[in-house]
Coordinates of C-alpha atoms in Angstrom, one line a residue:
M1 CA -176.4 78.0 51.8
S2 CA -177.9 78.5 55.2
S3 CA -175.9 80.4 57.8
E4 CA -175.9 77.3 60.0
H5 CA -173.6 75.5 57.5
R6 CA -171.4 78.5 56.7
P7 CA -168.9 77.9 59.6
L8 CA -168.6 74.2 58.6
L9 CA -168.0 75.1 54.9
M10 CA -165.3 77.6 55.9
R11 CA -163.6 75.2 58.3
A12 CA -163.8 72.3 55.8
N13 CA -162.2 74.5 53.1
R14 CA -159.6 76.0 55.4
L15 CA -158.4 72.7 56.7
L16 CA -158.5 71.1 53.2
G17 CA -156.3 73.9 51.9
A18 CA -153.9 73.5 54.8
T19 CA -153.6 69.8 54.1
L20 CA -153.0 70.4 50.4
V21 CA -150.2 72.7 51.2
E22 CA -148.8 70.4 53.9
Q23 CA -148.8 67.4 51.4
N24 CA -147.1 69.6 48.8
L25 CA -150.1 69.4 46.4
V26 CA -150.4 73.2 46.2
K27 CA -148.2 76.3 47.0
I28 CA -149.3 78.5 49.9
E29 CA -149.5 81.6 47.5
D30 CA -152.0 79.7 45.3
L31 CA -154.0 78.7 48.3
E32 CA -154.2 82.3 49.6
T33 CA -155.5 83.5 46.2
A34 CA -158.0 80.6 46.1
N35 CA -159.2 81.5 49.6
E36 CA -159.8 85.1 48.6
Q37 CA -161.9 83.9 45.6
L38 CA -163.8 81.4 47.9
L39 CA -164.9 84.3 50.1
E40 CA -166.4 86.1 47.1
V41 CA -168.2 82.9 45.9
V42 CA -169.6 82.1 49.4
A43 CA -170.9 85.7 49.7
G44 CA -172.8 85.1 46.5
D45 CA -174.4 82.0 47.8
H46 CA -173.5 79.5 45.1
P47 CA -173.0 76.1 46.8
R48 CA -171.7 74.3 43.7
Q49 CA -168.9 76.9 43.4
S50 CA -168.1 77.1 47.1
T51 CA -165.1 74.9 47.0
V52 CA -161.4 75.8 47.4
L53 CA -160.6 72.6 45.7
G54 CA -162.7 73.5 42.7
I55 CA -161.1 77.0 42.5
L56 CA -157.6 75.6 42.7
A57 CA -158.3 72.8 40.1
F58 CA -160.7 74.5 37.6
K59 CA -160.3 78.2 37.9
M60 CA -156.6 78.6 38.7
K61 CA -155.5 75.2 37.3
V62 CA -152.7 74.8 39.8
L63 CA -153.9 71.4 40.9
R64 CA -155.5 68.4 39.2
E65 CA -158.4 66.8 40.9
E66 CA -157.2 63.4 39.6
D67 CA -153.9 64.0 41.5
V68 CA -155.8 64.5 44.7
L69 CA -157.9 61.3 44.1
Q70 CA -154.7 59.4 43.3
H71 CA -153.2 60.7 46.6
L72 CA -156.3 59.4 48.5
V73 CA -155.8 56.0 47.0
D74 CA -152.0 55.8 47.4
E75 CA -151.6 57.5 50.8
H76 CA -154.9 56.8 52.6
G77 CA -156.0 53.5 51.0
L78 CA -159.4 54.9 49.9
G79 CA -161.4 53.4 47.2
L80 CA -163.0 55.6 44.5
V81 CA -166.7 55.6 43.7
D82 CA -168.7 56.7 40.7
L83 CA -171.9 58.1 42.2
R84 CA -173.6 58.2 38.8
N85 CA -174.5 54.6 39.4
Y86 CA -176.3 55.2 42.7
D87 CA -179.8 56.2 43.5
A88 CA -180.2 57.3 47.1
S89 CA -182.8 55.3 49.0
E90 CA -185.9 57.2 50.2
E91 CA -184.7 56.7 53.8
L92 CA -181.4 58.3 52.9
K93 CA -183.1 61.2 51.1
K94 CA -185.3 61.9 54.1
T95 CA -182.5 62.0 56.6
M96 CA -179.8 63.7 54.5
D97 CA -178.7 67.2 55.5
V98 CA -178.1 68.5 52.0
G99 CA -176.6 71.8 53.4
A100 CA -174.0 69.8 55.4
C101 CA -173.3 67.7 52.3
W102 CA -172.6 70.9 50.2
A103 CA -170.5 72.4 53.1
T104 CA -168.3 69.3 53.3
W105 CA -168.5 68.1 49.7
T106 CA -169.4 64.7 51.1
V107 CA -172.5 62.4 50.7
P108 CA -173.5 59.3 52.6
F109 CA -174.7 57.2 49.6
D110 CA -175.4 53.8 51.1
R111 CA -175.5 51.7 54.3
E112 CA -174.6 48.1 54.8
D113 CA -175.4 46.7 58.3
D114 CA -173.8 49.2 60.7
F115 CA -171.4 50.6 58.0
H116 CA -172.1 54.0 56.4
L117 CA -170.7 54.3 52.9
V118 CA -169.6 57.9 52.4
A119 CA -168.2 59.5 49.3
T120 CA -166.2 62.7 49.5
A121 CA -164.0 65.1 47.5
Y122 CA -162.8 66.5 50.9
Y123 CA -161.3 63.5 52.7
L124 CA -158.1 65.5 53.3
S125 CA -160.0 68.0 55.4
P126 CA -160.0 66.8 59.1
A127 CA -163.0 69.0 59.8
V128 CA -165.0 67.0 57.2
R129 CA -164.0 63.6 58.6
T130 CA -164.7 64.7 62.2
Y131 CA -168.1 66.1 61.2
W132 CA -169.3 62.9 59.6
E133 CA -167.8 60.6 62.3
K134 CA -169.8 62.6 64.9
K135 CA -172.9 62.5 62.8
F136 CA -172.9 58.7 62.4
N137 CA -172.6 56.5 65.4
G138 CA -170.8 53.6 63.8
P139 CA -168.1 52.8 61.3
I140 CA -167.7 54.8 58.1
V141 CA -166.3 53.4 54.9
W142 CA -164.8 56.4 53.0
Y143 CA -164.6 56.7 49.3
G144 CA -163.1 59.4 47.2
T145 CA -165.0 61.0 44.3
T146 CA -165.0 64.1 42.2
L147 CA -166.6 67.5 43.0
E148 CA -168.8 67.1 39.9
M149 CA -170.2 63.7 41.0
I150 CA -171.0 65.1 44.5
G151 CA -172.6 68.1 43.0
D152 CA -174.7 66.1 40.5
F153 CA -175.7 63.6 43.2
L154 CA -176.9 66.4 45.6
E155 CA -178.8 68.2 42.8
K156 CA -180.5 64.9 41.8
I157 CA -181.5 64.3 45.5
S158 CA -182.8 67.8 46.0
G159 CA -184.5 67.9 42.6
Q160 CA -182.4 70.7 41.2
S161 CA -180.9 70.9 37.8
R162 CA -177.3 71.9 37.2
G163 CA -176.7 75.6 37.1

């Protein structure tokens, strides 16, 4: 990950973690442990592992990603999207800032008229919503999705294989 996206990544993760604690989805002690692990991962420059949500859900197993997605549906009225069914348009591929997508665990995957369709695993991070709202001049339709789907989508767009 380039140094230009590192502050965004750290802010996105910090604010996501704070919201997860605030909404009683994780304990503060677990978040502190996950944040320490995140710093090690970020230093190693592995974008696919640079996620406090992934650390909490898959390494520490103190949170289920499904519970976060269900929270998005129940509390925030978001729909869910399966990105495996989407192929990004050439226009989208050309304009997509893949580094920012990795930093925010968010991808714009389609556009209808003035509406940008955006899938994210980090909706609960105010830093993520603010970043994308500033980037797109126009309304955003937010969808929740999994870390795995975001990662696979980004790797497909940038022509990388999973690793």
